[in-house]
Amino acid sequence: MTVAREPVTPLEDVMLIVSGDRAAVEADLAAGRLLCPRCRVGVLGGWGCSRLREVRSGLGVRRLRPRRGRCRERSCRATHVLLPDVCMAGRRYVAEVIGAALLSAGREGYRRAGERLGVPGETVRDWRRRFRSRAEQIAGHFLRWARALDGSLDPPPGQWSHVVDAVEAIGVCTRVASLLFGRRAPWSWVSALTAGGLLAINTSTPWPVPE
Ligand SMILES: [Zn+2]
């Protein structure tokens, strides 16, 4: 029997998006509920903390030092940064601010949105470009997740633009996820379901797929 080889990610700095509630993360680590995203066989145990980072939200700057986890599987032993779901990987703004900038794209120019959200206009423009360039993929990804979570779901009809489809798919999927698993802010779901990589152009680590 041949087994399709999974793309193997580097040993360090693989992101795993976890709950924003630190106590819940500790409980998940202790109970072995966090599956290793590298080998998908082992579970993660606690492994110190990652570097301090700053993320900006509408309320100001928040400093956080994410927990690290290490795979208990002998053949893997990969370490992972357990990034809280209010963040997206490699972004210095919280997911909610990024989401607000993306949602207002049709109504508000990037400079104006940036002023309102306290983000440099060029940053908003960059986020929107990245989202636009992958909108079709993003729409497909969230529809697959929505259908995996709720098989009875009728897919929303395709619109005139991939960006609109992507926003619609995100809305449908995050509503279903919140109904099934408990409320979580929509853009936190987006981060969780893309391993923090919604806006990553180069996905060396593939987005998690529904099974
Ligand atoms: Zn592993």
mmCIF file of C-alpha atoms and ligand atoms in Angstrom:
data_model
loop_
_atom_site.group_PDB
_atom_site.id
_atom_site.type_symbol
_atom_site.label_atom_id
_atom_site.label_comp_id
_atom_site.label_asym_id
_atom_site.label_seq_id
_atom_site.Cartn_x
_atom_site.Cartn_y
_atom_site.Cartn_z
ATOM 1 C CA MET A 1 0.000 0.000 0.000
ATOM 2 C CA THR A 2 1.335 3.405 -0.831
ATOM 3 C CA VAL A 3 0.549 6.265 1.432
ATOM 4 C CA ALA A 4 0.310 9.725 -0.035
ATOM 5 C CA ARG A 5 3.024 11.777 1.566
ATOM 6 C CA GLU A 6 1.749 14.730 3.478
ATOM 7 C CA PRO A 7 3.690 17.913 2.940
ATOM 8 C CA VAL A 8 5.928 18.068 5.972
ATOM 9 C CA THR A 9 6.350 21.438 7.560
ATOM 10 C CA PRO A 10 9.519 22.595 9.295
ATOM 11 C CA LEU A 11 9.995 21.562 12.879
ATOM 12 C CA GLU A 12 9.764 25.032 14.350
ATOM 13 C CA ASP A 13 7.199 27.753 14.284
ATOM 14 C CA VAL A 14 4.227 25.935 12.913
ATOM 15 C CA MET A 15 1.207 27.887 14.010
ATOM 16 C CA LEU A 16 -1.737 26.309 15.655
ATOM 17 C CA ILE A 17 -4.639 28.602 16.309
ATOM 18 C CA VAL A 18 -6.205 27.977 19.702
ATOM 19 C CA SER A 19 -8.817 29.504 21.952
ATOM 20 C CA GLY A 20 -8.188 33.033 23.207
ATOM 21 C CA ASP A 21 -8.875 31.727 26.703
ATOM 22 C CA ARG A 22 -5.540 30.714 28.215
ATOM 23 C CA ALA A 23 -7.115 28.477 30.851
ATOM 24 C CA ALA A 24 -8.947 26.550 28.138
ATOM 25 C CA VAL A 25 -5.667 26.099 26.235
ATOM 26 C CA GLU A 26 -3.949 24.749 29.344
ATOM 27 C CA ALA A 27 -6.830 22.351 29.911
ATOM 28 C CA ASP A 28 -6.634 21.168 26.287
ATOM 29 C CA LEU A 29 -2.876 20.623 26.570
ATOM 30 C CA ALA A 30 -3.232 18.732 29.834
ATOM 31 C CA ALA A 31 -5.981 16.519 28.449
ATOM 32 C CA GLY A 32 -4.154 15.822 25.167
ATOM 33 C CA ARG A 33 -6.878 17.401 23.062
ATOM 34 C CA LEU A 34 -4.607 19.355 20.690
ATOM 35 C CA LEU A 35 -3.640 17.279 17.674
ATOM 36 C CA CYS A 36 -0.239 17.965 16.154
ATOM 37 C CA PRO A 37 -0.795 19.774 12.831
ATOM 38 C CA ARG A 38 2.490 18.425 11.455
ATOM 39 C CA CYS A 39 2.129 14.647 11.831
ATOM 40 C CA ARG A 40 -1.600 14.615 12.670
ATOM 41 C CA VAL A 41 -0.989 11.591 14.871
ATOM 42 C CA GLY A 42 0.546 12.852 18.090
ATOM 43 C CA VAL A 43 -0.978 15.220 20.590
ATOM 44 C CA LEU A 44 0.716 18.303 21.959
ATOM 45 C CA GLY A 45 2.015 18.789 25.460
ATOM 46 C CA GLY A 46 3.018 22.150 26.931
ATOM 47 C CA TRP A 47 6.477 23.391 25.899
ATOM 48 C CA GLY A 48 7.153 26.775 27.452
ATOM 49 C CA CYS A 49 6.182 29.991 25.738
ATOM 50 C CA SER A 50 6.924 31.673 22.451
ATOM 51 C CA ARG A 51 8.405 35.161 22.042
ATOM 52 C CA LEU A 52 6.541 38.225 23.185
ATOM 53 C CA ARG A 53 4.550 39.934 20.452
ATOM 54 C CA GLU A 54 2.335 42.958 20.162
ATOM 55 C CA VAL A 55 -1.003 43.024 18.410
ATOM 56 C CA ARG A 56 -3.058 46.121 17.857
ATOM 57 C CA SER A 57 -6.797 46.361 18.245
ATOM 58 C CA GLY A 58 -9.277 49.220 18.402
ATOM 59 C CA LEU A 59 -8.593 49.342 22.142
ATOM 60 C CA GLY A 60 -4.845 49.770 21.860
ATOM 61 C CA VAL A 61 -1.809 47.545 21.891
ATOM 62 C CA ARG A 62 -2.033 44.163 23.486
ATOM 63 C CA ARG A 63 1.132 42.299 24.422
ATOM 64 C CA LEU A 64 0.988 38.565 24.469
ATOM 65 C CA ARG A 65 3.349 35.706 24.837
ATOM 66 C CA PRO A 66 1.724 32.684 23.214
ATOM 67 C CA ARG A 67 2.107 29.255 24.707
ATOM 68 C CA ARG A 68 4.146 26.667 22.846
ATOM 69 C CA GLY A 69 3.291 23.021 22.442
ATOM 70 C CA ARG A 70 5.414 20.035 21.511
ATOM 71 C CA CYS A 71 4.270 16.855 19.830
ATOM 72 C CA ARG A 72 4.491 13.855 22.141
ATOM 73 C CA GLU A 73 4.952 11.446 19.247
ATOM 74 C CA ARG A 74 8.559 10.187 19.345
ATOM 75 C CA SER A 75 9.064 10.307 15.582
ATOM 76 C CA CYS A 76 7.788 13.885 15.329
ATOM 77 C CA ARG A 77 8.524 16.047 18.365
ATOM 78 C CA ALA A 78 7.629 19.211 16.457
ATOM 79 C CA THR A 79 7.093 22.382 18.444
ATOM 80 C CA HIS A 80 4.260 24.729 17.653
ATOM 81 C CA VAL A 81 3.286 28.260 18.522
ATOM 82 C CA LEU A 82 -0.215 28.223 19.973
ATOM 83 C CA LEU A 83 -1.508 31.519 18.716
ATOM 84 C CA PRO A 84 -4.790 32.755 20.226
ATOM 85 C CA ASP A 85 -7.589 32.981 17.692
ATOM 86 C CA VAL A 86 -7.911 36.757 18.013
ATOM 87 C CA CYS A 87 -4.682 36.874 15.972
ATOM 88 C CA MET A 88 -3.686 35.962 12.454
ATOM 89 C CA ALA A 89 -0.234 34.581 11.803
ATOM 90 C CA GLY A 90 2.339 37.248 11.033
ATOM 91 C CA ARG A 91 -0.157 40.141 11.328
ATOM 92 C CA ARG A 92 0.252 42.921 13.839
ATOM 93 C CA TYR A 93 -3.457 43.662 14.071
ATOM 94 C CA VAL A 94 -6.156 41.509 15.597
ATOM 95 C CA ALA A 95 -8.290 39.435 13.242
ATOM 96 C CA GLU A 96 -11.346 41.558 13.958
ATOM 97 C CA VAL A 97 -9.676 44.747 12.704
ATOM 98 C CA ILE A 98 -8.443 42.965 9.583
ATOM 99 C CA GLY A 99 -11.934 41.565 9.026
ATOM 100 C CA ALA A 100 -13.547 44.987 9.395
ATOM 101 C CA ALA A 101 -11.140 46.417 6.818
ATOM 102 C CA LEU A 102 -11.961 43.602 4.383
ATOM 103 C CA LEU A 103 -15.727 43.867 4.860
ATOM 104 C CA SER A 104 -15.840 47.595 4.191
ATOM 105 C CA ALA A 105 -13.951 47.266 0.890
ATOM 106 C CA GLY A 106 -16.938 48.045 -1.335
ATOM 107 C CA ARG A 107 -18.128 51.009 0.732
ATOM 108 C CA GLU A 108 -15.036 52.766 1.904
ATOM 109 C CA GLY A 109 -11.644 53.577 0.392
ATOM 110 C CA TYR A 110 -8.546 52.176 2.024
ATOM 111 C CA ARG A 111 -7.392 55.506 3.474
ATOM 112 C CA ARG A 112 -10.722 56.181 5.093
ATOM 113 C CA ALA A 113 -11.037 52.652 6.456
ATOM 114 C CA GLY A 114 -7.518 52.951 7.800
ATOM 115 C CA GLU A 115 -8.356 56.186 9.619
ATOM 116 C CA ARG A 116 -11.483 54.708 11.129
ATOM 117 C CA LEU A 117 -9.707 51.554 12.278
ATOM 118 C CA GLY A 118 -6.427 53.142 13.332
ATOM 119 C CA VAL A 119 -4.407 51.294 10.696
ATOM 120 C CA PRO A 120 -2.115 52.820 8.037
ATOM 121 C CA GLY A 121 -4.034 53.057 4.741
ATOM 122 C CA GLU A 122 -1.354 51.119 2.873
ATOM 123 C CA THR A 123 -1.773 48.224 5.281
ATOM 124 C CA VAL A 124 -5.509 48.129 4.599
ATOM 125 C CA ARG A 125 -4.787 48.242 0.868
ATOM 126 C CA ASP A 126 -2.362 45.335 1.215
ATOM 127 C CA TRP A 127 -4.859 43.229 3.175
ATOM 128 C CA ARG A 128 -7.556 43.879 0.570
ATOM 129 C CA ARG A 129 -5.224 43.013 -2.306
ATOM 130 C CA ARG A 130 -4.253 39.749 -0.704
ATOM 131 C CA PHE A 131 -7.866 38.870 -0.016
ATOM 132 C CA ARG A 132 -8.890 39.755 -3.580
ATOM 133 C CA SER A 133 -6.077 37.765 -5.137
ATOM 134 C CA ARG A 134 -7.235 34.593 -3.410
ATOM 135 C CA ALA A 135 -10.950 35.271 -3.106
ATOM 136 C CA GLU A 136 -12.023 32.288 -5.216
ATOM 137 C CA GLN A 137 -9.877 29.902 -3.167
ATOM 138 C CA ILE A 138 -11.124 31.454 0.064
ATOM 139 C CA ALA A 139 -14.774 31.080 -0.995
ATOM 140 C CA GLY A 140 -14.194 27.422 -1.881
ATOM 141 C CA HIS A 141 -12.385 26.720 1.369
ATOM 142 C CA PHE A 142 -15.137 28.129 3.598
ATOM 143 C CA LEU A 143 -17.927 26.475 1.617
ATOM 144 C CA ARG A 144 -16.191 23.110 2.006
ATOM 145 C CA TRP A 145 -15.980 23.717 5.731
ATOM 146 C CA ALA A 146 -19.602 24.834 5.963
ATOM 147 C CA ARG A 147 -20.775 21.706 4.149
ATOM 148 C CA ALA A 148 -18.531 19.469 6.237
ATOM 149 C CA LEU A 149 -20.069 20.953 9.386
ATOM 150 C CA ASP A 150 -23.638 20.859 8.152
ATOM 151 C CA GLY A 151 -24.384 18.442 5.328
ATOM 152 C CA SER A 152 -27.913 19.806 4.879
ATOM 153 C CA LEU A 153 -26.643 23.249 3.977
ATOM 154 C CA ASP A 154 -27.606 24.724 0.616
ATOM 155 C CA PRO A 155 -24.605 26.514 -0.802
ATOM 156 C CA PRO A 156 -25.271 30.219 -1.393
ATOM 157 C CA PRO A 157 -25.643 31.106 -5.071
ATOM 158 C CA GLY A 158 -22.478 32.483 -6.679
ATOM 159 C CA GLN A 159 -22.425 36.251 -7.033
ATOM 160 C CA TRP A 160 -20.897 38.541 -9.598
ATOM 161 C CA SER A 161 -17.555 38.679 -7.859
ATOM 162 C CA HIS A 162 -15.260 36.246 -6.078
ATOM 163 C CA VAL A 163 -14.769 38.766 -3.278
ATOM 164 C CA VAL A 164 -18.514 38.862 -2.583
ATOM 165 C CA ASP A 165 -18.626 35.053 -2.745
ATOM 166 C CA ALA A 166 -15.734 34.810 -0.301
ATOM 167 C CA VAL A 167 -17.374 37.190 2.186
ATOM 168 C CA GLU A 168 -20.647 35.283 1.854
ATOM 169 C CA ALA A 169 -18.959 31.904 2.358
ATOM 170 C CA ILE A 170 -17.142 33.170 5.437
ATOM 171 C CA GLY A 171 -20.442 34.444 6.866
ATOM 172 C CA VAL A 172 -22.262 31.150 6.275
ATOM 173 C CA CYS A 173 -19.415 29.029 7.600
ATOM 174 C CA THR A 174 -18.756 31.035 10.758
ATOM 175 C CA ARG A 175 -22.474 31.080 11.635
ATOM 176 C CA VAL A 176 -22.688 27.292 11.304
ATOM 177 C CA ALA A 177 -19.496 26.833 13.322
ATOM 178 C CA SER A 178 -20.774 29.068 16.118
ATOM 179 C CA LEU A 179 -24.089 27.195 16.236
ATOM 180 C CA LEU A 180 -22.363 23.831 16.474
ATOM 181 C CA PHE A 181 -19.402 24.607 18.694
ATOM 182 C CA GLY A 182 -20.432 27.638 20.693
ATOM 183 C CA ARG A 183 -20.120 31.296 19.927
ATOM 184 C CA ARG A 184 -16.801 32.634 18.807
ATOM 185 C CA ALA A 185 -16.198 35.920 17.034
ATOM 186 C CA PRO A 186 -16.519 35.369 13.254
ATOM 187 C CA TRP A 187 -12.965 36.506 12.452
ATOM 188 C CA SER A 188 -11.629 34.248 15.180
ATOM 189 C CA TRP A 189 -13.297 31.359 13.357
ATOM 190 C CA VAL A 190 -11.677 32.563 10.143
ATOM 191 C CA SER A 191 -8.285 32.489 11.810
ATOM 192 C CA ALA A 192 -8.915 29.054 13.307
ATOM 193 C CA LEU A 193 -10.106 27.543 10.018
ATOM 194 C CA THR A 194 -7.160 28.868 8.014
ATOM 195 C CA ALA A 195 -4.461 28.216 10.638
ATOM 196 C CA GLY A 196 -4.063 31.984 10.843
ATOM 197 C CA GLY A 197 -3.103 32.140 7.180
ATOM 198 C CA LEU A 198 -6.085 33.801 5.484
ATOM 199 C CA LEU A 199 -3.891 36.520 3.996
ATOM 200 C CA ALA A 200 -0.713 34.502 3.515
ATOM 201 C CA ILE A 201 0.101 34.529 -0.180
ATOM 202 C CA ASN A 202 2.632 31.749 0.088
ATOM 203 C CA THR A 203 0.999 28.874 1.903
ATOM 204 C CA SER A 204 3.845 26.555 2.691
ATOM 205 C CA THR A 205 1.590 25.184 5.396
ATOM 206 C CA PRO A 206 -1.721 24.210 3.801
ATOM 207 C CA TRP A 207 -4.947 25.392 5.334
ATOM 208 C CA PRO A 208 -6.612 22.811 7.522
ATOM 209 C CA VAL A 209 -9.187 20.917 5.522
ATOM 210 C CA PRO A 210 -12.420 19.363 6.757
ATOM 211 C CA GLU A 211 -12.264 15.577 7.028
HETATM 212 ZN ZN ZN B 1 3.599 15.561 15.545
#
